[in-house]
XYZ file of C-alpha atoms in Angstrom:
602
model
C 97.046 102.158 106.213
C 95.549 105.342 107.356
C 94.912 107.426 104.306
C 92.929 106.413 101.302
C 93.776 107.796 97.927
C 91.157 109.165 95.647
C 91.975 107.935 92.217
C 91.290 110.186 89.440
C 90.210 107.591 91.659
C 92.543 109.363 99.346
C 95.834 110.395 100.757
C 93.354 108.792 100.706
C 90.414 109.979 98.166
C 89.875 113.142 96.862
C 90.464 114.786 93.476
C 85.806 120.314 86.117
C 88.965 121.997 85.355
C 91.897 121.651 87.633
C 92.115 123.975 90.605
C 95.771 123.997 91.558
C 96.328 124.677 95.237
C 99.504 126.084 96.694
C 100.839 124.462 99.825
C 99.995 126.479 102.900
C 100.864 125.978 106.513
C 104.390 125.047 107.510
C 107.557 126.166 109.172
C 110.936 127.357 108.061
C 113.213 125.535 110.430
C 113.482 123.113 113.294
C 113.300 125.628 116.118
C 110.663 127.556 117.964
C 107.634 126.456 119.902
C 103.945 126.251 119.131
C 102.243 125.457 115.870
C 103.603 126.653 112.577
C 101.649 128.917 110.257
C 102.993 128.870 106.714
C 106.089 127.756 104.830
C 108.474 130.515 103.882
C 112.074 130.890 102.811
C 114.056 127.721 102.234
C 111.192 125.351 103.060
C 108.828 126.948 100.543
C 111.552 126.882 97.874
C 111.876 123.125 98.317
C 108.397 122.660 96.849
C 109.809 123.506 93.420
C 111.589 120.617 91.714
C 115.068 121.137 90.332
C 113.965 119.643 87.025
C 110.819 121.662 86.408
C 110.681 124.341 83.758
C 107.414 126.128 83.106
C 104.770 123.414 82.796
C 107.204 120.544 82.161
C 109.590 118.320 84.097
C 112.842 116.665 83.012
C 115.091 114.771 85.411
C 118.120 116.980 86.155
C 121.701 115.895 86.469
C 122.601 115.595 90.152
C 125.528 114.254 92.135
C 125.446 110.467 92.469
C 125.626 108.819 95.868
C 126.362 105.204 96.746
C 124.623 105.643 100.082
C 121.272 104.226 101.148
C 118.668 106.854 102.030
C 116.199 105.544 104.636
C 112.821 107.247 104.779
C 110.106 106.633 107.353
C 106.387 106.735 106.584
C 103.300 106.232 108.750
C 102.422 102.900 107.166
C 104.167 100.365 104.931
C 103.787 99.683 101.225
C 101.360 96.853 100.418
C 100.609 96.664 96.693
C 102.086 97.375 93.249
C 98.642 97.862 91.714
C 97.356 100.850 93.652
C 94.374 101.263 91.313
C 92.611 98.159 92.647
C 89.883 98.916 95.183
C 91.230 96.654 97.897
C 94.779 98.026 97.619
C 94.272 101.733 96.942
C 95.969 103.934 99.527
C 98.455 106.750 99.757
C 101.255 104.703 101.278
C 101.544 102.719 98.062
C 101.643 105.938 96.078
C 104.453 107.234 98.273
C 106.691 104.396 97.017
C 105.337 103.935 93.497
C 105.815 107.586 92.512
C 109.488 106.800 91.787
C 108.732 103.358 90.287
C 105.889 103.913 87.799
C 106.017 106.698 85.221
C 103.017 108.720 84.095
C 102.222 111.376 81.537
C 102.067 114.115 84.183
C 103.730 114.843 87.515
C 102.972 117.155 90.451
C 105.465 119.425 92.174
C 105.332 120.361 95.858
C 102.888 123.183 95.086
C 100.615 120.721 93.253
C 101.477 122.253 89.903
C 100.718 119.824 87.069
C 103.806 119.191 84.924
C 104.158 117.258 81.652
C 106.665 114.456 82.247
C 109.177 115.122 79.465
C 111.321 112.164 80.564
C 108.785 109.854 78.934
C 106.352 112.026 76.940
C 106.780 114.055 73.768
C 103.406 115.753 74.128
C 99.776 115.550 75.230
C 97.314 117.520 73.134
C 93.583 117.965 72.741
C 93.443 117.213 69.021
C 89.676 117.584 68.598
C 86.718 118.970 70.539
C 83.884 118.275 68.068
C 81.990 116.076 67.591
C 83.986 114.419 70.410
C 86.857 115.404 72.624
C 90.007 113.638 71.429
C 93.275 113.701 73.362
C 96.453 112.383 71.750
C 99.295 111.214 73.986
C 102.694 110.887 72.306
C 105.355 108.813 74.054
C 109.075 109.339 73.564
C 110.896 106.724 71.499
C 112.898 104.149 73.405
C 111.088 104.247 76.754
C 111.265 100.837 78.419
C 110.425 99.014 81.606
C 113.277 97.869 83.816
C 112.986 94.403 82.233
C 113.722 95.917 78.827
C 110.211 95.686 77.378
C 108.714 98.797 75.792
C 106.659 101.263 77.848
C 104.086 102.149 75.238
C 100.487 102.294 74.074
C 99.406 98.863 75.311
C 100.237 99.922 78.875
C 97.994 102.983 78.476
C 95.319 100.761 76.952
C 95.392 98.444 79.975
C 95.015 101.422 82.320
C 91.828 102.388 80.475
C 90.483 98.843 80.091
C 90.906 98.101 83.796
C 89.402 101.368 85.040
C 86.638 102.152 82.575
C 84.108 100.384 84.796
C 82.252 99.024 81.769
C 83.400 95.402 82.007
C 80.594 93.838 84.045
C 79.666 90.445 85.448
C 76.166 88.950 85.501
C 75.313 90.996 88.611
C 76.414 94.228 86.901
C 79.547 94.510 89.008
C 82.860 95.788 87.645
C 84.941 92.643 87.089
C 88.159 94.597 87.660
C 86.911 96.166 90.916
C 88.898 99.317 90.208
C 89.156 101.854 93.003
C 87.764 104.516 90.691
C 86.624 104.914 87.117
C 86.396 108.696 86.881
C 87.518 110.015 83.517
C 88.268 106.587 82.114
C 84.568 105.764 82.035
C 84.053 108.763 79.749
C 86.541 107.448 77.181
C 84.685 105.593 74.433
C 87.745 104.116 72.792
C 91.524 104.011 72.985
C 93.510 103.493 69.798
C 97.174 102.718 69.195
C 98.094 103.996 65.678
C 101.672 103.115 66.602
C 103.364 101.947 69.813
C 104.314 105.474 70.859
C 100.948 107.106 70.176
C 97.751 106.833 72.229
C 94.520 108.347 70.899
C 91.657 108.641 73.389
C 88.163 109.570 72.182
C 85.755 110.697 74.884
C 82.015 110.015 74.827
C 81.534 113.190 76.853
C 83.960 116.051 77.544
C 86.382 115.542 80.414
C 88.205 118.707 81.498
C 90.500 116.826 83.893
C 92.150 114.646 81.229
C 95.561 115.444 82.724
C 94.545 113.395 85.765
C 94.535 110.221 83.661
C 97.339 107.829 82.747
C 99.789 108.140 85.558
C 98.893 110.748 88.170
C 97.505 107.830 90.175
C 100.477 105.536 89.355
C 98.139 103.351 87.318
C 100.138 102.577 84.150
C 101.085 98.943 84.728
C 103.065 96.524 82.512
C 100.688 95.054 79.941
C 103.387 92.696 78.664
C 103.687 91.041 82.091
C 99.929 90.529 82.260
C 99.787 89.177 78.692
C 102.499 86.602 79.380
C 100.884 85.447 82.624
C 97.348 85.179 81.208
C 98.146 83.900 77.727
C 96.332 86.854 76.179
C 98.414 87.732 73.111
C 97.403 91.392 72.790
C 95.434 93.251 75.439
C 94.566 96.007 72.945
C 92.366 93.505 71.077
C 90.062 93.235 74.095
C 87.138 95.569 74.684
C 85.229 96.242 77.913
C 81.967 94.959 76.390
C 81.448 92.260 73.791
C 84.402 90.391 72.353
C 86.296 87.641 74.145
C 84.668 87.505 77.586
C 86.858 84.626 78.796
C 90.088 86.447 77.952
C 88.770 89.632 79.567
C 87.962 87.695 82.746
C 91.533 86.315 82.860
C 92.944 89.806 82.463
C 90.688 91.199 85.198
C 91.554 88.406 87.602
C 95.286 88.917 87.147
C 95.024 92.719 87.331
C 93.204 92.722 90.654
C 94.911 89.784 92.410
C 98.483 89.273 91.203
C 100.024 92.707 91.732
C 99.872 92.749 95.531
C 103.008 92.795 97.653
C 106.110 92.339 95.530
C 107.230 89.799 92.949
C 110.265 90.892 90.938
C 109.178 88.897 87.900
C 105.785 90.603 87.760
C 106.607 94.122 88.904
C 109.182 96.014 86.839
C 109.771 99.754 87.101
C 109.240 102.420 84.459
C 110.567 105.447 86.342
C 113.920 106.394 87.907
C 113.812 103.472 90.359
C 112.619 99.905 90.536
C 111.650 97.718 93.503
C 114.353 95.260 94.559
C 113.190 94.112 97.991
C 110.022 93.995 100.063
C 109.499 93.079 103.688
C 105.797 92.746 104.431
C 104.448 95.125 107.066
C 107.834 96.815 107.264
C 109.725 98.171 104.271
C 110.298 98.387 100.548
C 113.638 98.973 98.833
C 114.101 100.943 95.618
C 117.260 100.995 93.500
C 118.157 102.900 90.356
C 116.391 101.551 87.276
C 119.139 100.202 84.981
C 116.962 100.782 81.905
C 116.000 104.379 82.746
C 116.676 106.476 79.645
C 116.964 109.879 81.347
C 119.274 111.335 84.027
C 119.743 108.852 86.892
C 118.659 109.549 90.439
C 121.062 110.809 93.081
C 120.451 108.118 95.741
C 121.649 104.650 94.740
C 119.147 103.030 97.073
C 116.057 104.240 98.956
C 114.427 102.237 101.741
C 110.891 103.296 102.718
C 109.969 102.013 106.181
C 106.539 102.005 107.775
C 106.564 103.323 111.363
C 103.021 103.998 112.574
C 104.040 105.965 115.686
C 105.129 109.447 114.630
C 107.147 110.004 117.816
C 109.024 106.789 117.040
C 109.703 108.177 113.560
C 111.188 111.326 115.084
C 113.299 109.231 117.434
C 114.581 107.143 114.504
C 115.693 110.355 112.762
C 117.340 111.630 115.934
C 119.197 108.326 116.321
C 120.399 108.302 112.732
C 118.358 105.215 111.778
C 116.543 107.192 109.063
C 117.456 110.310 107.135
C 113.909 111.465 106.369
C 110.621 111.468 108.286
C 107.530 111.747 106.092
C 104.327 111.997 108.086
C 101.007 112.208 106.340
C 99.538 111.945 109.836
C 100.310 115.060 111.919
C 101.251 114.494 115.523
C 101.770 117.250 118.091
C 104.302 115.350 120.197
C 106.391 114.393 117.171
C 106.318 117.990 115.904
C 107.571 119.300 119.240
C 110.357 116.752 119.319
C 111.474 117.498 115.769
C 111.484 121.257 116.341
C 113.887 120.617 119.182
C 116.436 118.940 116.902
C 117.461 122.064 114.984
C 120.856 122.173 116.690
C 121.522 118.658 115.354
C 121.018 119.815 111.776
C 117.439 118.554 111.443
C 115.186 120.635 109.209
C 111.477 120.393 110.030
C 108.525 121.358 107.869
C 104.748 121.284 108.096
C 102.250 122.286 105.418
C 98.574 121.795 104.732
C 98.117 119.061 102.198
C 95.282 118.113 99.885
C 93.909 115.656 102.413
C 91.172 115.850 104.997
C 90.133 113.719 107.948
C 86.483 112.684 108.092
C 83.860 110.274 109.400
C 81.870 108.200 106.885
C 78.557 106.862 108.216
C 77.526 103.490 106.822
C 73.961 103.404 105.509
C 74.015 99.607 105.783
C 74.134 99.901 109.566
C 70.632 99.548 111.054
C 71.040 102.611 113.275
C 72.792 104.821 110.758
C 70.154 104.037 108.147
C 68.074 106.426 110.266
C 68.979 110.007 109.408
C 68.121 111.089 112.950
C 70.990 109.000 114.307
C 73.371 110.283 111.652
C 72.391 113.875 112.406
C 72.674 113.344 116.173
C 76.179 111.965 115.744
C 77.234 115.008 113.736
C 75.647 117.295 116.304
C 77.507 115.823 119.277
C 80.975 115.725 117.681
C 82.875 118.850 118.743
C 85.175 119.422 115.786
C 86.589 122.622 117.268
C 87.872 120.661 120.263
C 89.355 118.013 117.972
C 91.181 120.609 115.892
C 92.398 122.494 118.959
C 93.820 119.484 120.740
C 95.053 117.374 117.838
C 95.992 119.668 114.933
C 96.767 123.207 116.117
C 99.913 122.166 117.985
C 101.222 121.251 114.513
C 99.598 124.050 112.505
C 98.212 126.856 114.637
C 95.732 128.239 112.082
C 93.940 124.907 111.583
C 90.169 124.964 111.864
C 87.256 122.608 111.169
C 86.563 121.957 107.507
C 83.074 122.714 106.213
C 83.104 120.970 102.851
C 83.765 117.590 101.267
C 84.455 119.104 97.839
C 86.495 122.246 98.498
C 89.298 123.274 100.793
C 89.198 126.548 102.707
C 90.230 129.397 100.443
C 89.217 127.681 97.206
C 86.643 129.184 94.863
C 83.388 127.417 95.671
C 84.079 126.807 99.350
C 80.988 127.133 101.545
C 80.810 125.886 105.119
C 77.957 123.380 104.921
C 78.636 122.009 108.397
C 78.719 125.207 110.484
C 75.680 124.080 112.491
C 77.569 121.092 113.914
C 79.324 122.545 116.949
C 79.403 119.709 119.432
C 76.037 120.280 121.113
C 75.138 117.061 122.933
C 71.835 118.498 124.186
C 70.696 119.247 120.635
C 71.784 115.769 119.552
C 69.692 114.217 122.331
C 66.664 116.283 121.259
C 67.081 114.989 117.714
C 67.015 111.394 118.960
C 64.034 112.041 121.236
C 62.136 113.569 118.335
C 62.724 110.378 116.339
C 61.285 108.152 119.081
C 64.425 107.098 120.912
C 64.326 106.714 124.675
C 67.143 106.681 127.213
C 67.819 104.053 129.842
C 69.292 104.406 133.294
C 72.778 104.398 131.769
C 71.818 107.299 129.521
C 72.246 105.323 126.283
C 69.630 105.793 123.562
C 67.438 102.776 122.879
C 64.757 101.774 120.411
C 62.883 98.508 120.104
C 64.611 97.282 123.229
C 68.112 97.716 121.756
C 70.856 100.159 122.665
C 72.304 102.429 120.012
C 75.944 101.369 119.929
C 78.239 102.544 117.128
C 81.787 101.452 116.407
C 84.290 103.913 114.983
C 86.794 101.917 112.920
C 90.275 103.237 112.150
C 93.918 102.278 111.847
C 96.392 102.358 114.725
C 97.478 105.964 114.273
C 97.753 107.457 117.792
C 95.905 110.645 116.790
C 92.963 108.574 115.540
C 92.657 106.773 118.838
C 92.730 110.133 120.601
C 89.993 111.322 118.223
C 87.736 108.432 119.196
C 88.382 108.975 122.898
C 87.326 112.610 122.577
C 84.212 111.711 120.574
C 83.248 109.067 123.120
C 83.238 111.769 125.782
C 81.497 114.339 123.564
C 78.649 112.032 122.496
C 78.030 110.256 125.787
C 75.685 113.014 126.985
C 73.746 112.701 123.719
C 73.011 109.056 124.479
C 75.245 107.581 121.812
C 77.506 104.734 122.880
C 80.711 104.955 120.843
C 83.019 101.942 120.698
C 86.669 102.200 119.648
C 87.434 99.714 116.870
C 91.172 100.034 116.276
C 92.455 97.782 113.498
C 95.914 98.279 111.965
C 94.627 96.687 108.753
C 91.318 98.532 108.625
C 92.040 100.355 105.387
C 93.903 97.416 103.881
C 91.319 94.741 104.557
C 87.971 96.182 105.600
C 87.064 99.674 104.435
C 86.526 98.757 100.765
C 84.201 95.964 101.917
C 82.055 98.417 103.891
C 82.974 96.571 107.090
C 82.357 99.349 109.616
C 79.663 101.438 111.305
C 81.590 104.710 111.162
C 84.890 104.904 109.298
C 87.552 107.377 110.409
C 90.218 108.042 107.799
C 91.461 110.681 105.383
C 90.909 111.237 101.707
C 93.922 112.479 99.787
C 93.621 114.080 96.384
C 95.603 115.181 93.436
C 94.743 118.790 92.489
C 91.651 117.758 90.539
C 88.031 117.501 91.630
C 86.837 114.829 89.238
C 87.586 111.826 91.469
C 85.017 112.933 94.018
C 82.445 111.311 91.789
C 83.652 107.776 92.546
C 83.401 108.452 96.286
C 79.893 109.873 96.488
C 77.919 108.668 93.460
C 75.552 105.705 93.741
C 77.610 102.492 93.525
C 80.789 104.516 92.969
C 84.023 102.557 93.173
C 84.926 104.163 96.509
C 81.399 104.609 97.879
C 81.630 101.867 100.475
C 78.796 103.103 102.715
C 75.925 102.511 100.247
C 75.140 106.224 100.074
C 72.780 107.147 97.249
C 71.157 110.342 96.022
C 70.203 110.612 92.340
C 70.399 114.418 92.446
C 73.978 114.171 93.737
C 74.753 111.715 90.935
C 73.444 114.167 88.342
C 75.419 117.058 89.825
C 78.678 115.119 89.715
C 77.985 113.980 86.161
C 77.642 117.603 85.091
C 80.680 118.744 87.064
C 82.861 116.099 85.419
C 81.816 116.853 81.842
C 81.232 120.599 81.837
C 83.960 122.558 80.070
C 82.532 125.763 81.579
C 84.662 126.072 84.720
C 82.181 128.208 86.657
C 79.215 126.003 85.769
C 81.104 122.854 86.729
C 82.100 124.391 90.043
C 78.462 125.320 90.719
C 77.357 121.718 90.155
C 80.080 120.499 92.487
C 78.941 122.962 95.154
C 75.355 121.735 94.780
C 76.451 118.133 95.285
C 78.484 119.157 98.328
C 75.465 120.861 99.908
C 73.154 117.902 99.280
C 75.608 115.411 100.810
C 75.769 117.572 103.927
C 71.943 117.674 104.106
C 71.876 113.867 103.908
C 74.228 113.604 106.935
C 76.453 111.105 105.180
C 80.022 112.211 105.828
C 81.380 114.640 108.417
C 84.604 116.468 107.459
C 86.842 117.222 110.425
C 89.808 119.273 109.242
C 92.389 119.572 106.515
C 95.413 117.492 107.460
C 98.813 119.131 107.589
C 101.720 116.987 106.453
C 104.899 116.906 108.519
C 108.381 116.030 107.448
C 111.929 116.343 108.704
C 115.315 115.462 107.290
C 119.041 115.601 107.875
C 122.028 115.287 105.560
C 120.082 115.881 102.325
C 119.899 119.149 100.432
C 116.212 119.454 99.599
C 113.183 117.492 100.839
C 109.520 118.520 100.696
C 106.388 116.500 101.441
C 104.221 116.554 98.317
C 100.629 116.291 99.503
C 99.549 113.524 97.121
C 102.834 111.754 96.421
C 104.708 112.021 99.705
C 108.382 112.785 100.280
C 109.789 110.713 97.409
C 108.139 112.752 94.644
C 111.545 114.269 93.781
C 113.840 111.768 95.526
C 115.785 111.332 92.282
C 116.978 114.922 92.855
C 118.221 114.394 96.407
C 121.884 115.128 97.036
C 123.649 113.853 100.135
C 125.207 116.715 102.112
C 126.660 114.907 105.100
């Protein structure tokens, strides 16, 4: 894995009222040299789904193909339950988006669309004394095993992610990746199987981010059969049958990893039929899908961590689509050169950003002077210039953890960090650190040595190599800790000094809370600031858009002052395809977001 997904929970994590961002940064064809600037013409048009109309989506009728469409991705699928903390990542989302239905969908421009294939309506039915949202499901919606897709599945999504079911040590027994929004729901009621009534304890403007945007509506009937719990809707997060709740939590967080056909049906256009660990997942048309069927009969999503190897696989005809959440300059150059072979290449800024998280549990990083010195010596301009601009020429360092450049509320809170090793060394000297003959900072007879942990994405290794050089003169010894399974096995355990990865978001801000609040579901570095907690609480419950944005900006500024996380740059997505009419990389959901609409052209 290389990108964590923020669940509203980061291609990987990041998601007030919704601020919908338009894709920016891309190219129109496969030719030309240098970095691209913005998508225009045919490429930009591909961001609009064939089945969208206004604020709704309905699967369109498209030509059927018996062919297998092979799609490459940076990393392989690992888990069916992407809402569990130890599984949550974008590469699961990229497959599950065509397997698990939700109330809302996103198009390539991150426009939020009501999913009319499965929903009749979603309405705010009361605002006083409490906010009430009523979700009405279409009659006859089923899972691929024939069981109903209905209110109990929504109930399980809430029960598992409300964060209120605690053990004796006050830990969430479900260990959900995020609880944002769900934790504000006081109760979920099922007046009938096709109606879900959610009553909020405090207002939640981003209610559209719940129940499906994060592919989190899982089959309650499968869980009930496996655990012996007759009706999950009879359980409550607190009080009630604690033993039954514990069984449900254990199954939810442990049994939906990998793939087991008996436990993992589909509720969208496709269902999983095969899984090869660390390699690929196969999707085939869902035989119980009640709307228009998908064009491709079969889709194989393969993990290929080397982007140049992905491009070569497309050139050789081994795959029909490259989908790269990780931009790579060499791969971009190669793909641009394949225009004469009918390859269409695109690049566009996504709702994801690369960053360093500094672990407060580390004895050196517990000292703010060390954290500040690290941020001072990292030259983000050099990183962007060498690693990102060859893909997207207008890329520049990001100055916020909460806002992207161009958004209302964006302020560069990291402008002072320009890669000044001399200033970084002064910061360490002022905090009592000394420097040995090798130039490495020491204190108490120990050298300051910090590991940067990351997956085996080539660009990440290049990032660490550059930072090693940049920070050497500051006296910081940086060690490269490359681990292909870092995000799968270690990041959620806080097993790192400095974590290098990307947060990916849906077009909502509410999920930031779980990343940066004290003991948040995705706060793995033990960061805590009660003023930040209060600011996020206000931002997530304030129906005044401007006021909520102000609170979010305040939290953003305070996190920067605490030297917790250093944003590097917004990540452009890259994709290329041949023999298909219309492919676009959706920032949060990947290339398969509209794969049911694909039509084979050659």
